[in-house]
CSV table of C-alpha atoms and ligand atoms in Angstrom, one decimal:
chain,number,residue,atom,x,y,z
A,1,MET,CA,131.8,89.0,93.4
A,2,ILE,CA,130.8,88.9,97.3
A,3,GLN,CA,130.9,86.0,99.1
A,4,LEU,CA,127.6,85.3,100.8
A,5,SER,CA,128.7,84.4,104.2
A,6,ALA,CA,126.7,86.1,107.4
A,7,ARG,CA,129.1,88.4,108.5
A,8,ASN,CA,129.5,90.1,104.9
A,9,ILE,CA,125.7,90.1,104.3
A,10,ILE,CA,125.7,92.0,107.5
A,11,ASN,CA,128.3,94.1,106.6
A,12,VAL,CA,127.4,94.9,103.0
A,13,LEU,CA,123.4,95.9,104.6
A,14,ALA,CA,125.0,98.2,107.1
A,15,THR,CA,127.4,100.0,105.3
A,16,ASP,CA,126.4,103.4,103.6
A,17,SER,CA,129.2,102.8,100.5
A,18,PRO,CA,128.1,103.9,97.4
A,19,HIS,CA,130.7,101.8,95.6
A,20,CYS,CA,129.4,98.5,97.6
A,21,LEU,CA,126.3,99.4,96.9
A,22,GLN,CA,127.0,99.4,92.7
A,23,ASP,CA,129.1,96.3,93.1
A,24,LEU,CA,126.1,94.6,94.9
A,25,ILE,CA,123.6,95.4,92.2
A,26,GLN,CA,126.1,94.5,89.1
A,27,THR,CA,126.3,91.1,90.5
A,28,ALA,CA,122.7,90.6,91.5
A,29,GLU,CA,122.0,91.7,87.3
A,30,LYS,CA,123.9,89.2,86.0
A,31,CYS,CA,122.4,86.3,88.4
A,32,ARG,CA,119.0,87.9,87.4
A,33,LYS,CA,120.0,87.5,83.9
A,34,LYS,CA,121.1,84.1,83.9
A,35,ASN,CA,118.4,82.5,85.9
A,36,VAL,CA,115.2,84.3,85.2
A,37,GLY,CA,116.6,86.1,81.9
A,38,ASP,CA,115.0,89.6,81.2
A,39,LYS,CA,111.3,89.2,81.7
A,40,VAL,CA,109.5,91.7,83.8
A,41,TYR,CA,105.6,90.1,84.5
A,42,LEU,CA,102.8,92.2,85.6
A,43,ARG,CA,100.6,91.5,88.1
A,44,GLY,CA,97.6,94.1,88.0
A,45,LEU,CA,96.5,95.2,91.4
A,46,ILE,CA,93.0,95.7,92.3
A,47,GLU,CA,92.7,97.6,96.1
A,48,PHE,CA,89.2,96.2,96.5
A,49,SER,CA,88.6,97.3,99.9
A,50,ASN,CA,90.1,99.7,102.4
A,51,PHE,CA,87.8,98.4,105.3
A,52,CYS,CA,90.6,96.7,107.9
A,53,GLY,CA,90.2,94.9,111.0
A,54,CYS,CA,93.9,95.3,112.0
A,55,ASN,CA,95.7,98.0,113.8
A,56,CYS,CA,99.3,97.4,112.3
A,57,LEU,CA,101.1,100.6,114.0
A,58,TYR,CA,102.9,101.3,110.5
A,59,CYS,CA,99.9,101.3,108.2
A,60,GLY,CA,97.7,104.0,106.7
A,61,ILE,CA,94.7,102.3,106.3
A,62,ARG,CA,94.5,100.6,109.9
A,63,LYS,CA,91.3,100.6,111.8
A,64,ASP,CA,91.6,103.2,114.1
A,65,ASN,CA,92.2,105.6,111.3
A,66,HIS,CA,88.9,107.4,111.3
A,67,ASN,CA,89.8,109.8,109.5
A,68,LEU,CA,89.7,107.9,106.5
A,69,GLN,CA,86.9,107.3,103.8
A,70,ARG,CA,86.2,103.6,103.6
A,71,TYR,CA,85.2,101.9,100.2
A,72,ARG,CA,84.5,98.4,98.9
A,73,LEU,CA,84.4,97.8,95.1
A,74,ASP,CA,81.1,96.1,94.1
A,75,LYS,CA,81.5,92.5,92.4
A,76,LYS,CA,80.5,93.5,89.0
A,77,ASN,CA,83.0,96.3,89.0
A,78,ILE,CA,85.9,93.9,90.3
A,79,ILE,CA,85.5,91.5,87.9
A,80,GLN,CA,85.0,94.3,84.5
A,81,MET,CA,88.7,95.6,86.1
A,82,ALA,CA,90.1,92.4,86.0
A,83,MET,CA,88.6,91.3,82.5
A,84,LEU,CA,89.8,94.8,81.4
A,85,ALA,CA,93.4,93.5,82.7
A,86,PHE,CA,92.9,90.1,80.9
A,87,GLU,CA,92.2,92.1,77.3
A,88,LYS,CA,95.5,94.5,77.5
A,89,GLY,CA,97.8,91.2,78.1
A,90,TYR,CA,98.5,91.5,81.8
A,91,HIS,CA,97.5,87.9,82.6
A,92,SER,CA,97.9,87.8,86.3
A,93,ILE,CA,96.0,90.2,88.5
A,94,CYS,CA,96.2,90.6,92.6
A,95,LEU,CA,93.5,91.2,94.7
A,96,GLN,CA,94.0,93.4,97.5
A,97,SER,CA,92.4,94.4,100.4
A,98,GLY,CA,92.6,95.3,104.3
A,99,GLU,CA,91.9,92.6,106.4
A,100,SER,CA,88.2,90.9,107.0
A,101,ASN,CA,88.0,87.3,108.1
A,102,ASN,CA,84.4,87.6,108.2
A,103,THR,CA,82.7,84.4,106.6
A,104,ALA,CA,80.1,86.8,104.3
A,105,ASP,CA,83.2,88.6,103.0
A,106,ILE,CA,85.2,85.6,102.2
A,107,ASP,CA,82.1,84.0,100.5
A,108,LEU,CA,81.7,87.0,98.3
A,109,LEU,CA,85.4,87.0,97.6
A,110,ALA,CA,85.4,83.1,96.7
A,111,GLU,CA,82.7,84.4,94.1
A,112,ILE,CA,84.6,87.1,92.8
A,113,VAL,CA,87.7,84.9,92.2
A,114,ALA,CA,85.2,82.1,90.3
A,115,GLU,CA,83.8,84.2,88.2
A,116,ILE,CA,86.6,86.1,87.0
A,117,LYS,CA,88.2,82.9,86.2
A,118,ARG,CA,85.3,81.6,84.3
A,119,LEU,CA,85.5,84.5,82.3
A,120,SER,CA,88.6,84.6,81.4
A,121,MET,CA,89.0,80.7,80.6
A,122,GLU,CA,86.1,81.5,78.1
A,123,ARG,CA,88.2,84.3,76.5
A,124,ASP,CA,91.4,82.3,76.4
A,125,GLU,CA,92.5,80.1,73.6
A,126,ASN,CA,94.6,78.1,76.1
A,127,SER,CA,91.7,78.1,78.5
A,128,ARG,CA,94.2,79.3,81.5
A,129,GLY,CA,92.4,82.4,82.2
A,130,LEU,CA,93.6,85.0,84.3
A,131,GLY,CA,96.2,84.1,86.8
A,132,ILE,CA,94.9,85.1,90.3
A,133,THR,CA,97.2,86.4,93.4
A,134,LEU,CA,95.3,87.1,96.8
A,135,SER,CA,96.5,89.5,99.7
A,136,VAL,CA,94.0,89.6,101.9
A,137,GLY,CA,95.6,88.9,105.2
A,138,GLU,CA,95.1,86.3,108.2
A,139,LEU,CA,92.3,83.9,106.8
A,140,SER,CA,91.4,80.5,108.3
A,141,TYR,CA,92.6,77.3,106.8
A,142,GLN,CA,89.6,76.6,105.9
A,143,GLN,CA,89.1,80.2,104.1
A,144,TYR,CA,92.6,79.9,102.4
A,145,LYS,CA,90.9,76.7,100.9
A,146,LYS,CA,87.8,77.9,99.6
A,147,LEU,CA,90.0,81.0,97.7
A,148,TRP,CA,92.1,78.2,96.2
A,149,ASP,CA,89.1,76.1,95.0
A,150,ALA,CA,87.8,78.7,93.4
A,151,GLY,CA,90.3,79.7,91.5
A,152,ALA,CA,93.1,81.5,93.4
A,153,HIS,CA,96.6,80.0,92.8
A,154,ARG,CA,99.1,82.5,94.6
A,155,TYR,CA,99.0,84.3,97.7
A,156,LEU,CA,101.1,87.3,99.5
A,157,LEU,CA,101.2,87.6,102.8
A,158,ARG,CA,104.4,89.8,104.5
A,159,ILE,CA,106.0,88.9,107.4
A,160,GLU,CA,106.7,92.4,107.8
A,161,SER,CA,109.6,91.3,110.3
A,162,SER,CA,110.8,87.7,111.2
A,163,ASP,CA,111.9,89.2,114.3
A,164,PRO,CA,110.1,88.4,117.4
A,165,THR,CA,110.6,91.4,118.9
A,166,LEU,CA,110.6,93.8,116.3
A,167,PHE,CA,107.3,92.5,114.7
A,168,LYS,CA,105.7,93.1,118.6
A,169,ARG,CA,107.2,96.9,118.4
A,170,ILE,CA,105.2,97.4,115.1
A,171,HIS,CA,102.0,95.6,115.6
A,172,PRO,CA,99.4,95.7,118.3
A,173,PRO,CA,99.4,92.8,121.5
A,174,ALA,CA,96.6,91.0,119.6
A,175,GLN,CA,98.8,90.4,116.3
A,176,HIS,CA,101.3,87.6,116.4
A,177,LEU,CA,104.3,86.4,114.4
A,178,GLU,CA,103.3,82.7,115.2
A,179,SER,CA,99.8,83.2,113.9
A,180,ARG,CA,101.6,84.8,110.4
A,181,LEU,CA,103.9,82.0,110.3
A,182,GLU,CA,100.8,79.3,110.6
A,183,CYS,CA,99.4,81.3,107.7
A,184,LEU,CA,102.4,80.7,105.4
A,185,ARG,CA,102.4,77.2,105.9
A,186,ALA,CA,98.7,76.5,105.7
A,187,LEU,CA,99.5,78.3,102.3
A,188,LYS,CA,102.1,76.2,101.3
A,189,ASP,CA,100.1,73.2,102.2
A,190,ILE,CA,97.2,74.0,100.3
A,191,GLY,CA,99.5,73.9,97.5
A,192,TYR,CA,99.5,78.0,96.7
A,193,GLN,CA,102.6,79.8,95.1
A,194,THR,CA,103.5,81.8,98.6
A,195,GLY,CA,105.1,85.0,98.9
A,196,THR,CA,106.0,86.8,101.8
A,197,GLY,CA,108.4,90.0,102.5
A,198,VAL,CA,109.1,92.7,104.8
A,199,MET,CA,109.4,96.6,105.3
A,200,ILE,CA,112.9,97.9,105.2
A,201,GLY,CA,114.0,100.7,107.3
A,202,LEU,CA,112.1,100.5,110.1
A,203,PRO,CA,112.2,102.1,113.5
A,204,GLY,CA,114.9,100.0,115.4
A,205,GLN,CA,115.6,97.7,112.6
A,206,THR,CA,119.3,96.5,112.1
A,207,ALA,CA,121.2,94.9,109.3
A,208,GLU,CA,121.3,91.8,111.9
A,209,HIS,CA,117.3,91.7,111.3
A,210,LEU,CA,117.2,92.0,107.6
A,211,TYR,CA,119.9,89.1,107.4
A,212,GLN,CA,117.6,87.1,109.5
A,213,ASP,CA,114.9,87.7,107.1
A,214,LEU,CA,117.1,86.2,104.3
A,215,VAL,CA,117.6,83.1,106.4
A,216,PHE,CA,114.1,83.4,107.0
A,217,PHE,CA,112.9,83.4,103.3
A,218,GLN,CA,115.3,80.6,102.6
A,219,ASP,CA,114.3,78.6,105.3
A,220,GLU,CA,110.3,78.9,104.5
A,221,ASP,CA,111.4,77.9,101.1
A,222,VAL,CA,109.0,81.2,99.6
A,223,ASP,CA,108.4,81.6,96.0
A,224,MET,CA,108.0,84.7,95.8
A,225,LEU,CA,109.0,87.9,97.6
A,226,GLY,CA,107.5,91.7,98.3
A,227,MET,CA,109.6,94.0,100.0
A,228,GLY,CA,109.3,97.8,99.9
A,229,PRO,CA,110.7,100.5,102.0
A,230,TYR,CA,109.0,101.5,105.4
A,231,ILE,CA,107.5,105.0,104.6
A,232,PRO,CA,105.6,106.7,107.3
A,233,HIS,CA,102.0,107.6,107.5
A,234,HIS,CA,100.9,110.7,110.1
A,235,ALA,CA,97.6,109.0,111.2
A,236,ALA,CA,99.9,105.9,112.2
A,237,PRO,CA,101.7,105.5,115.5
A,238,LEU,CA,104.9,104.7,114.2
A,239,SER,CA,105.5,107.7,112.5
A,240,LYS,CA,105.9,109.3,116.0
A,241,VAL,CA,109.3,107.0,116.5
A,242,LEU,CA,112.0,108.3,115.1
A,243,ASP,CA,115.3,105.7,115.5
A,244,THR,CA,115.7,104.8,111.8
A,245,GLN,CA,118.9,103.3,111.8
A,246,LEU,CA,119.0,102.4,107.6
A,247,ASP,CA,118.2,104.3,104.6
A,248,PRO,CA,114.8,102.8,103.7
A,249,TYR,CA,115.7,103.2,99.7
A,250,THR,CA,119.4,102.1,99.8
A,251,THR,CA,118.8,99.2,101.8
A,252,THR,CA,115.6,98.0,99.9
A,253,LEU,CA,117.3,97.8,96.6
A,254,LYS,CA,120.6,95.4,98.8
A,255,MET,CA,117.8,93.5,100.0
A,256,LEU,CA,116.3,92.8,96.7
A,257,ALA,CA,120.2,92.4,95.4
A,258,LEU,CA,120.8,90.0,98.0
A,259,SER,CA,117.3,88.1,97.8
A,260,ARG,CA,118.6,87.4,94.0
A,261,LEU,CA,121.7,85.8,94.8
A,262,LEU,CA,120.2,83.8,97.4
A,263,MET,CA,117.5,82.8,95.9
A,264,HIS,CA,117.7,82.6,92.2
A,265,ASP,CA,114.3,81.0,90.6
A,266,ILE,CA,112.3,83.2,93.2
A,267,ASN,CA,109.8,85.9,91.5
A,268,ILE,CA,110.6,89.5,93.4
A,269,VAL,CA,108.4,92.4,93.1
A,270,ALA,CA,109.7,95.8,92.3
A,271,SER,CA,107.1,97.3,94.9
A,272,THR,CA,105.2,100.5,94.9
A,273,ALA,CA,106.7,102.1,97.9
A,274,LEU,CA,110.1,101.3,96.2
A,275,GLN,CA,109.0,103.4,93.1
A,276,SER,CA,107.4,106.2,95.5
A,277,ILE,CA,110.7,106.7,97.7
A,278,ASN,CA,112.9,107.3,94.4
A,279,PRO,CA,111.8,108.2,91.2
A,280,ASP,CA,114.5,105.9,90.0
A,281,GLY,CA,113.2,103.1,91.9
A,282,LEU,CA,111.6,101.0,89.3
A,283,LYS,CA,114.8,101.0,86.9
A,284,MET,CA,117.0,100.4,90.4
A,285,GLY,CA,114.8,97.4,91.6
A,286,LEU,CA,114.7,95.6,88.0
A,287,ARG,CA,118.4,96.1,88.1
A,288,ALA,CA,118.8,94.8,91.6
A,289,GLY,CA,116.9,91.6,90.7
A,290,ALA,CA,113.3,92.1,90.9
A,291,ASN,CA,111.2,90.9,88.1
A,292,ILE,CA,107.5,91.5,88.7
A,293,VAL,CA,106.1,94.8,88.6
A,294,MET,CA,102.4,95.3,89.6
A,295,PRO,CA,100.7,98.2,88.3
A,296,VAL,CA,97.7,99.7,90.5
A,297,LEU,CA,94.2,99.4,88.4
A,298,THR,CA,92.1,100.0,91.5
A,299,PRO,CA,89.9,103.0,89.7
A,300,GLU,CA,91.5,106.8,90.3
A,301,ASP,CA,88.2,107.9,92.4
A,302,THR,CA,89.0,105.3,95.0
A,303,ARG,CA,92.6,104.6,94.4
A,304,ASP,CA,93.7,107.6,96.8
A,305,TYR,CA,92.0,106.1,99.9
A,306,TYR,CA,94.0,102.9,99.8
A,307,TYR,CA,96.8,105.1,101.4
A,308,LEU,CA,99.1,102.6,103.3
A,309,TYR,CA,101.9,105.5,103.4
A,310,GLU,CA,102.5,109.0,102.5
A,311,ASN,CA,103.2,109.8,98.6
A,312,LYS,CA,102.0,106.9,97.3
A,313,ASN,CA,103.0,107.3,93.5
A,314,TYR,CA,101.0,105.7,91.0
A,315,LYS,CA,101.8,105.5,87.2
A,316,ARG,CA,99.9,104.2,84.5
A,317,ALA,CA,100.2,100.6,83.7
A,318,GLU,CA,101.2,101.6,79.9
A,319,THR,CA,103.7,104.3,81.5
A,320,LEU,CA,105.3,101.2,83.6
A,321,ILE,CA,105.5,99.1,80.8
A,322,GLU,CA,107.1,101.7,78.5
A,323,GLU,CA,109.9,102.4,81.8
A,324,ILE,CA,110.5,98.0,81.7
A,325,THR,CA,111.1,98.3,77.9
A,326,ALA,CA,113.3,101.9,78.7
A,327,CYS,CA,115.1,99.9,81.2
A,328,GLY,CA,116.3,97.3,78.8
A,329,PHE,CA,113.9,94.5,80.1
A,330,THR,CA,110.9,92.9,78.5
A,331,PRO,CA,107.8,93.1,79.7
A,332,GLY,CA,106.4,89.6,79.7
A,333,LEU,CA,102.6,90.2,78.6
A,334,TRP,CA,100.1,87.4,78.0
A,335,GLN,CA,101.6,85.0,80.2
A,336,TRP,CA,101.3,84.3,83.9
A,337,GLY,CA,104.8,84.4,84.6
A,338,ASP,CA,104.8,81.6,87.6
A,339,PRO,CA,107.7,81.5,89.9
A,340,LEU,CA,110.3,78.6,88.7
A,341,HIS,CA,111.3,78.1,91.8
A,342,TYR,CA,107.4,76.9,92.6
A,343,LYS,CA,108.5,74.2,89.7
A,344,ASN,CA,111.7,73.5,91.0
A,345,ARG,CA,110.4,72.8,94.7
A,346,ARG,CA,107.4,70.4,93.4
A,347,ASN,CA,109.7,68.3,91.2
B,1,LIG,N1,95.9,93.4,104.3
B,1,LIG,C1,96.5,92.8,103.5
B,1,LIG,C2,97.4,93.6,102.5
B,1,LIG,C3,98.1,94.8,103.8
B,1,LIG,S1,98.9,96.2,102.6
B,1,LIG,C4,97.6,91.9,104.3
B,1,LIG,O1,97.4,92.0,105.5
B,1,LIG,O2,98.5,90.9,103.9
B,1,LIG,C5,100.3,95.1,101.9
B,1,LIG,C6,101.4,96.1,102.5
B,1,LIG,O3,101.9,96.9,102.5
B,1,LIG,C7,101.8,95.4,103.9
B,1,LIG,O4,102.0,94.1,104.3
B,1,LIG,C8,102.9,96.5,104.3
B,1,LIG,O5,104.0,95.3,104.4
B,1,LIG,C9,102.8,97.2,103.3
B,1,LIG,N2,102.6,98.8,104.1
B,1,LIG,C10,101.4,98.9,105.0
B,1,LIG,N3,101.7,100.0,105.5
B,1,LIG,C11,103.1,100.7,105.1
B,1,LIG,C12,103.9,101.9,105.2
B,1,LIG,N4,103.4,102.8,106.1
B,1,LIG,N5,105.2,101.7,104.6
B,1,LIG,C13,105.4,101.0,103.8
B,1,LIG,N6,104.7,99.5,103.4
B,1,LIG,C14,103.9,99.6,104.0
């Protein structure tokens, strides 16, 4: 059992020792079973638009990538997909897109959320309907409130890195760490179950940076974490920067395990990026403490345009469910799977 002092955590994150990684995962697995059991909850992910007003230096759907065909799924299509997820027992969905704070886009999104909520509540004997997570970037307080009033109750906004210098290095000057922080606090204030996270293995990122990220997650008292390896995209300028110091895959597993050990009752995602970078990503991510998986439901003819990084790997939801079971975990179908932490912090 490792002592979770700052020095130990930094050493664990920095070492290449496979033995240390194994020990950490074993400890996290026990902690996970004890605190959140063996359930793995699903979030059907609908990537409804790749139009984006941002120019994040790492991202394949950044505004200045002019070689990308842009799409936006129409309202009817999104609602149909959400209802299909509901019928299959995936009782939470996540609507994700590139960033647009345009009033018409947010109004339309609010209508979609409200309609999904209404239809799914009608078909649910418990009248709860679908749990709706949003992940559409930085918006104003009023816009977040509007979407909350429409029926969304979870929000994911990654801080990407909580270190001001590293954040600046991976974003254009127009994007600010402070405004992300303000957004996260607004979301919590409104009442959302709030999730954040970072990319792991970024150029210039060190074990100390990641330790600070873990402290940040605790200080912000987050309910959910979505973290994944940084994977370069050829059309994004950061792919030309090559001073990577930490192995993205094993370091992500360590960050998942440390997060579980430090924050027993939160929900932690085994991300698509983790599954894409290594064939064992799902299994190892779950063992390291993740209890959420987000099967991609975006239609096959458009999902290739939501190309955040190279070799993005999609598995069918049914395949993911089989794999979750084969790894010894229980898929949490027909339920929302809210983070226990949310209840605990509100009591
Ligand atoms: N517009 C939304 C969704 C962004 S995409 C928002 O701003 O929150 C979702 C996540 O994909 C990002 O937060 C980022 O952490 C991750 N991502 C983007 N490019 C990536 C890359 N090259 N490698 C790994 N993850 C990446």
